Structures are given as C-alpha cells and as structure tokens.
Coordinates of C-alpha atoms in Angstrom, one line a residue:
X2 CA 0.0 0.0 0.0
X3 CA 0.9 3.4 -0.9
X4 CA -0.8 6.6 1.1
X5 CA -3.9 6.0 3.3
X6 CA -6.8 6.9 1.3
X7 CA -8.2 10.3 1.5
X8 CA -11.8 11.7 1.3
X9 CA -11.9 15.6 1.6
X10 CA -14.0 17.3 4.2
X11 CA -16.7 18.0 1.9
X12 CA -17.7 14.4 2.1
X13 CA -17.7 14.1 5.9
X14 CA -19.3 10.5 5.4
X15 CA -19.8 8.3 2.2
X16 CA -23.2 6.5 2.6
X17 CA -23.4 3.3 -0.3
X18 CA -26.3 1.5 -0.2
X19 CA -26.2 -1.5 -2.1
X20 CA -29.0 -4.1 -2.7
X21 CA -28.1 -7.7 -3.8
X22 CA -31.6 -8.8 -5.4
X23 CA -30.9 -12.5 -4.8
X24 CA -34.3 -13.7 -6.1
X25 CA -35.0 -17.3 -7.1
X26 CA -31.2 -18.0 -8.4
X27 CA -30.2 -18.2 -4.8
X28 CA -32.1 -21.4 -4.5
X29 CA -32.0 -22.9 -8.1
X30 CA -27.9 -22.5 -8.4
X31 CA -28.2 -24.6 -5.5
X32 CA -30.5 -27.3 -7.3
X33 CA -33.5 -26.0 -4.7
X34 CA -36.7 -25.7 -6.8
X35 CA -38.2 -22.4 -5.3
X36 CA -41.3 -23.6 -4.2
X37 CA -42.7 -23.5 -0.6
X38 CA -40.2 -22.7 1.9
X39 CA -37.8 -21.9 -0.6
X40 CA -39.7 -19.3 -2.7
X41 CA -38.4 -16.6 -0.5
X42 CA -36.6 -15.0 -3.9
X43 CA -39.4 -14.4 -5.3
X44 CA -40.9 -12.1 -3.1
X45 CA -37.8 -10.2 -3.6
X46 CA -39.2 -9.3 -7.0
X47 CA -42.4 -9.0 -6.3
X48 CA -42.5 -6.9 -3.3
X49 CA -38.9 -6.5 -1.9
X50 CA -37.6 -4.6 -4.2
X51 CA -40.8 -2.2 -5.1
X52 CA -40.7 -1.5 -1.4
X53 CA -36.8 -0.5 -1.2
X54 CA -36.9 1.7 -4.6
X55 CA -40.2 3.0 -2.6
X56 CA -38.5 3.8 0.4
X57 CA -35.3 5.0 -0.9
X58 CA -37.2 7.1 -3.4
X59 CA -39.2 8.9 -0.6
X60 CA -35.8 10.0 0.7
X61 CA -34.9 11.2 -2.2
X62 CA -31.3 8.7 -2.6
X63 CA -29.4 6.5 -4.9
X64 CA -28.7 3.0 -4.5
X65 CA -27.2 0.2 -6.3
X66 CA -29.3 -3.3 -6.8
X67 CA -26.3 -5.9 -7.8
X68 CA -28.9 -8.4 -10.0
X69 CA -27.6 -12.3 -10.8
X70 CA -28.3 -13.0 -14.5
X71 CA -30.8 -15.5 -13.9
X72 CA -33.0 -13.0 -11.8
X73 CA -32.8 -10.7 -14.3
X74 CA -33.9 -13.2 -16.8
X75 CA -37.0 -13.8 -15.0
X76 CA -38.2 -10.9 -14.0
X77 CA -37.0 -8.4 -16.7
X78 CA -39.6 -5.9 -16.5
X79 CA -38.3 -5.7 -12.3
X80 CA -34.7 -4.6 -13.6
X81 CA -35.7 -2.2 -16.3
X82 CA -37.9 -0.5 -13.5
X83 CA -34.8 0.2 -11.3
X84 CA -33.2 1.4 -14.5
X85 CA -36.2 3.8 -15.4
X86 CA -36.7 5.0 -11.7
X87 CA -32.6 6.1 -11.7
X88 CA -31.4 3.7 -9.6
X89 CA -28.2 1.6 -10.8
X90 CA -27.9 -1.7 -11.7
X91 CA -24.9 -3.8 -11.4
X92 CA -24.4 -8.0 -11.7
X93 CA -24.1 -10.0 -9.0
X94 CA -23.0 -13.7 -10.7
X95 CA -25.7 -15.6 -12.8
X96 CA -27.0 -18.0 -10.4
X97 CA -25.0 -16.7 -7.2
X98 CA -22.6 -19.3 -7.4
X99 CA -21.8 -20.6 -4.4
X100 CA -18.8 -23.1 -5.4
X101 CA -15.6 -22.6 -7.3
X102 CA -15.4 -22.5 -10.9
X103 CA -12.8 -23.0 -13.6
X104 CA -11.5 -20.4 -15.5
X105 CA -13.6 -20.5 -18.8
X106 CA -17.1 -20.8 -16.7
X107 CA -16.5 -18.0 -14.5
X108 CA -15.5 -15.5 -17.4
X109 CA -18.6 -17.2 -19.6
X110 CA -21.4 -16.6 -16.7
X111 CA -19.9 -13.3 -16.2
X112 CA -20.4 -11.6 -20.2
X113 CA -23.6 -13.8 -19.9
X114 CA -24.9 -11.6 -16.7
X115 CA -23.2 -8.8 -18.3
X116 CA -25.1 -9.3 -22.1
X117 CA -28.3 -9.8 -20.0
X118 CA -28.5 -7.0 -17.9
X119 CA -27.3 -4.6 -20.9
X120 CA -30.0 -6.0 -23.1
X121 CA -32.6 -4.8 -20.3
X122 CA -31.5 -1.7 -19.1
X123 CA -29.6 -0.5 -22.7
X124 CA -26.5 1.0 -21.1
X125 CA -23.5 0.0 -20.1
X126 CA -22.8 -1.9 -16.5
X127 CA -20.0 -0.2 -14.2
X128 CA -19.9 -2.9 -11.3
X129 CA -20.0 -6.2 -9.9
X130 CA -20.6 -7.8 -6.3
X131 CA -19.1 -11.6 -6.4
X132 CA -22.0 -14.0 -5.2
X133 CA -21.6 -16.0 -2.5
X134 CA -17.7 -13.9 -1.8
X135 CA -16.5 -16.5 -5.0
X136 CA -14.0 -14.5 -6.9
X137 CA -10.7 -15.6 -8.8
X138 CA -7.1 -14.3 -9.8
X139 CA -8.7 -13.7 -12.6
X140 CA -11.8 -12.5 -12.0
X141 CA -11.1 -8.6 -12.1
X142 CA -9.3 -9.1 -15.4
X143 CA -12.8 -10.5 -17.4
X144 CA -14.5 -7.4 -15.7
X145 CA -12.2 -4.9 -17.1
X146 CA -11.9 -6.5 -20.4
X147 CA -15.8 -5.7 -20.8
X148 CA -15.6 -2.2 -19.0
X149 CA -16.1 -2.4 -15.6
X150 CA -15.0 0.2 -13.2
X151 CA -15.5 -1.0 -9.9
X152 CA -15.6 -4.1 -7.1
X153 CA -17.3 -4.5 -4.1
X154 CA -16.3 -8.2 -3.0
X155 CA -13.4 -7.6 -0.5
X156 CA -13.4 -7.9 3.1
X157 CA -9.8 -6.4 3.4
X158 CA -9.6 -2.4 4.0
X159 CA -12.2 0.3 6.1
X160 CA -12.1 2.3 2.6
X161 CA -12.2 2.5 -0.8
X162 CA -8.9 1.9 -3.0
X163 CA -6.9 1.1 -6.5
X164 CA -7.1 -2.3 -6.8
X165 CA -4.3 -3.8 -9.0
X166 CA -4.6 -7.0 -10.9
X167 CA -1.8 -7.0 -13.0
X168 CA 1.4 -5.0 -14.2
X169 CA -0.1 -3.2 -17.3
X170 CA -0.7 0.4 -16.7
X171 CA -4.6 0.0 -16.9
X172 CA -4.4 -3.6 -14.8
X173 CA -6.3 -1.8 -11.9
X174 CA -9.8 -1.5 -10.4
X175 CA -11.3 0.3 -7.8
X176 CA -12.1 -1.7 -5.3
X177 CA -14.9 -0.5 -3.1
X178 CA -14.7 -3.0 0.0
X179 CA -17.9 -4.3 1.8
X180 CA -16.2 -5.7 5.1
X181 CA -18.1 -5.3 7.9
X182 CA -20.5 -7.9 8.4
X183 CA -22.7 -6.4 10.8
X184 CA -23.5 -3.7 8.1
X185 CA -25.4 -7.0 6.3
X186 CA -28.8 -7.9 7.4
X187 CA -27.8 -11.8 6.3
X188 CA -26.3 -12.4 9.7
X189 CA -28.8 -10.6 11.4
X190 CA -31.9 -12.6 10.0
X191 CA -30.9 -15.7 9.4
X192 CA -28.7 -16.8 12.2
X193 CA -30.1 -14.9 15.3
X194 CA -33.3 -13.9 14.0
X195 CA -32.8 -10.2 15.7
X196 CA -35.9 -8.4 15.9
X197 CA -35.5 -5.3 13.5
X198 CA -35.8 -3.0 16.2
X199 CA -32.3 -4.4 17.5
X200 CA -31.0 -4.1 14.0
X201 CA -31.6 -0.4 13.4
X202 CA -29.8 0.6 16.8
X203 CA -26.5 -2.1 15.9
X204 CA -26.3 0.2 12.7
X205 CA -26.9 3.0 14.2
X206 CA -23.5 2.2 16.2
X207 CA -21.8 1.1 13.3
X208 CA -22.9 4.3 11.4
X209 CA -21.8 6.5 15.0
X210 CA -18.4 4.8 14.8
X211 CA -17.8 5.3 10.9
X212 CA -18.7 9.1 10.7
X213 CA -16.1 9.9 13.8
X214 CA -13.4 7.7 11.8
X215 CA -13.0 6.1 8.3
X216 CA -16.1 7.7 6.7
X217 CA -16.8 4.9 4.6
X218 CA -20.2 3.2 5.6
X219 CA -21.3 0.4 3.0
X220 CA -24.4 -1.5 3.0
X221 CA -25.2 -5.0 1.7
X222 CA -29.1 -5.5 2.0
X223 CA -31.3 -8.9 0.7
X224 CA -34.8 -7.5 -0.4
X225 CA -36.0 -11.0 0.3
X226 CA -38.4 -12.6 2.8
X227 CA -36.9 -14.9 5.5
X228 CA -33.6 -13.5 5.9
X229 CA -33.7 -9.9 3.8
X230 CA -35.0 -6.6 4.9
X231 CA -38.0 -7.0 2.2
X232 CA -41.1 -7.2 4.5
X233 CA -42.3 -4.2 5.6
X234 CA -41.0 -3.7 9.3
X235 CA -37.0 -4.3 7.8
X236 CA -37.7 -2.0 5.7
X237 CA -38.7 0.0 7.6
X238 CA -35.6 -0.3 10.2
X239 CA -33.8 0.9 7.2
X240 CA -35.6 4.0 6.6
X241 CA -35.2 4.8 10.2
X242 CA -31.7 4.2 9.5
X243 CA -31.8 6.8 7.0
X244 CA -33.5 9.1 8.4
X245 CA -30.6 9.4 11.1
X246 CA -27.9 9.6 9.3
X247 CA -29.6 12.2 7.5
X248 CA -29.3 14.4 10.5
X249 CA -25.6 14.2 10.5
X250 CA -23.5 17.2 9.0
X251 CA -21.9 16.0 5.5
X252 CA -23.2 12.7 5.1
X253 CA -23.4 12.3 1.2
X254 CA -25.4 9.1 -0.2
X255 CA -24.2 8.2 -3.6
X256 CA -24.4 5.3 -5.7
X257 CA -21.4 2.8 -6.4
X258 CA -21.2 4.0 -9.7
X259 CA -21.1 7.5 -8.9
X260 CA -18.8 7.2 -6.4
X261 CA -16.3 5.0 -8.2
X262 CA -16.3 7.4 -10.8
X263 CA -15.5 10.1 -8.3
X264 CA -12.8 7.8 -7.0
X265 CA -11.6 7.8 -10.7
X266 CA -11.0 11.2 -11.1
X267 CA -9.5 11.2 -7.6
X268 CA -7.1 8.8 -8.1
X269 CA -4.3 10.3 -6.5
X270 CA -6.7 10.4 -3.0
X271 CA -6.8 6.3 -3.0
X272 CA -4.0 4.1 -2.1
X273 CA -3.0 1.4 -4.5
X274 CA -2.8 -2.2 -3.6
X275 CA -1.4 -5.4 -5.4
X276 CA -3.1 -9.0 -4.7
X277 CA -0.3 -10.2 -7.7

C-alpha cells in the first residue's frame, strides 16, 4: 500500500447502499426448486424490491441493486424498472454461485450476466458484487476487459482503494470494500433472528463509529423474505436508519457507480494495492 486513502472534508461521510436482489437464483444455483419454503426470492421481485426503490425514493437517494443474470432473466420488467426510476444496476454472478469455478465458466457466466443486464436496461454496466464472496485471480481481469470500473467483493480495508490486478498500466480497479458484516442484514436474519428494532440501533453504532473515523459506511441489503429486509418492518428499520444519518453534518449518499467514478478522477486520493 501506498498513502492511506483520503476523502476531503466536503464528504464528511460516504453512505453506499447496495441491494443484492438475490431472487430465485439463490435457490435454483443450488438445485432448490423455489417452491414453498424456498420461494423466498421471489418475493424479492415481487415486493422487496418495489418497497426498497419505494423507500429509498421517498428519501430522495441512490442506490445500487447488484442483479444475478438469472433474476434478471426472469423478472425483466423488475430490472428495467430500477433502471427507469434512476437507480443503478450492477451484476451480481448468474446464479449466485456458491462453489468454485474453472476459469472458462466463471468468465462465460460473467459476459452472460453482463449481455443480460445490458439487453434490459440498454446501457453499459459499471460494477459487480461476487456472489456467495467467489472471486478468482482472474476474476477482475474478465471485468475490465468488458468495462467495468469498480468491485465490491473484498473484506480487506475500512475504505475504498486502487485495486491492482496485473502490471499493465490499466491492470487496476477500484475496489470498493464491503467488510463489515454487521452492516449485512444476512447475519442478522438468518442466524439470530434479531428483531429489526435491534438491527436499526446495531447500525446506528456502526454508522456513529464510521462518521467519527473512516467515513466509509457500506451496506449490503437482501430484499428478500426470510432472511432480507423485504417485509415491511426491515424495511422499515432501514428507513429509520436513513432518516438518522440524514441528521448528521456531511453525510453524502451516492451510488457505487457515482462514487467509483469520483474515486476515478481522484485517483491520486486512494491508495493502490497489489493482490499479484
């Protein structure tokens, strides 16, 4: 690593909300027809993710929904609807694979994602989220081939940063890091079943001790039943959640695109790190 990254004063906090849709490919990459108990994915279509563009709307913010190809296959109309209401959409795997894969199927589900989602939303994608945490040595080297800008996959840094890949001049990536686990309502709902009254004041710490230090305050969210913020009382622990960082001086809330473009045309503000 080179210099800490540095944000200016201007952005006192950096809020990124991002939504991983994680409809029925969650359950059918895993050979689970989603049926009965395991049709929780498809509420996140059909009402988890209407109510999050809902509720982020009504605060008037950005967020990023990180769709696997397969979702977006089957519920097309869904993804061109975050497009249309100006929310970003990124890919997030094919059918969120959860095992490892060789080097020809990982970079032939990732153009196929990437061919979907362009079809649907006719415009290029920035960004991906690796399903599942699966991601190879050569992983961000498929993305940038087809014009990505940005990752948010590692667990590794409290900020943003250069990620390079390689040792040509453009073998880098910014690398927007999604480590802390209690910022994830997975954990929360599906292990410990925490009542979302609990979860709202656990961010609320997490948010306290980010604005007084690193600034950097990412969010993965599942707008799925069972164990996702999509039913109405997680959702609306989030909007509380808003709603109080919103009273803090600074706080800016900015989609991962926007902000990895920032961090572009910042570059000299971001370390640079080498996994090679």
């Amino acid at each position: 690593m080179n210099q800490r990254t540095n944000l200016p004063e201007a952005m006192r906090c950096v809020v990124l909300i991002g939504i991983d849709f994680d409809g029925p490919s969650h359950e059918v990459g895993r050979g689970i027809a989603p049926l009965g108990k395991h049709s929780w994915g498809n509420y996140s279509a059909r009402c988890g993710v209407p109510r999050h563009m809902d509720m982020l709307a009504g605060h008037g913010i950005k967020g990023t929904f990180f769709v696997p190809g397969y979702d977006a296959e089957r519920h097309p109309d869904t993804i061109a609807q975050i497009d249309r209401n100006g929310f970003e959409v990124a890919a997030h795997g094919y059918l969120h694979e959860a095992w490892e894969l060789g080097l020809e199927e990982e970079e032939a589900l990732l153009r196929k994602t990437d061919g979907i989602l362009r079809d649907i939303i006719a415009k290029p994608v920035l960004g991906w989220r690796s399903p599942s945490g699966r991601k190879s040595d050569r992983t961000m080297a498929v993305l940038k081939s087809m014009g990505y800008i940005y990752d948010s996959s590692d667990k590794d840094y409290d900020r943003p940063y250069r990620l390079r890949f390689g040792k040509g001049a453009e073998d880098v990536i910014v690398e927007l890091p999604n480590n802390t686990y209690s910022l994830d309502d997975f954990p929360f709902y599906k292990f410990s079943h925490t009542p979302p009254s609990e979860v709202l004041g656990q961010w609320k710490s997490e948010f306290d001790a980010i604005y007084g230090a690193d600034r950097f305050f990412v969010m993965s969210l599942h707008p799925r039943a069972g164990w996702g913020s999509g039913t109405p009382s997680r959702t609306r622990a989030l909007s509380d959640l808003i709603t109080y960082m919103k009273g803090h001086d600074g706080v800016q809330f900015m989609d991962y695109r926007s902000f990895a473009l920032w961090c572009q045309e910042h570059r000299d503000n971001l370390e640079e790190v080498s996994f090679a």
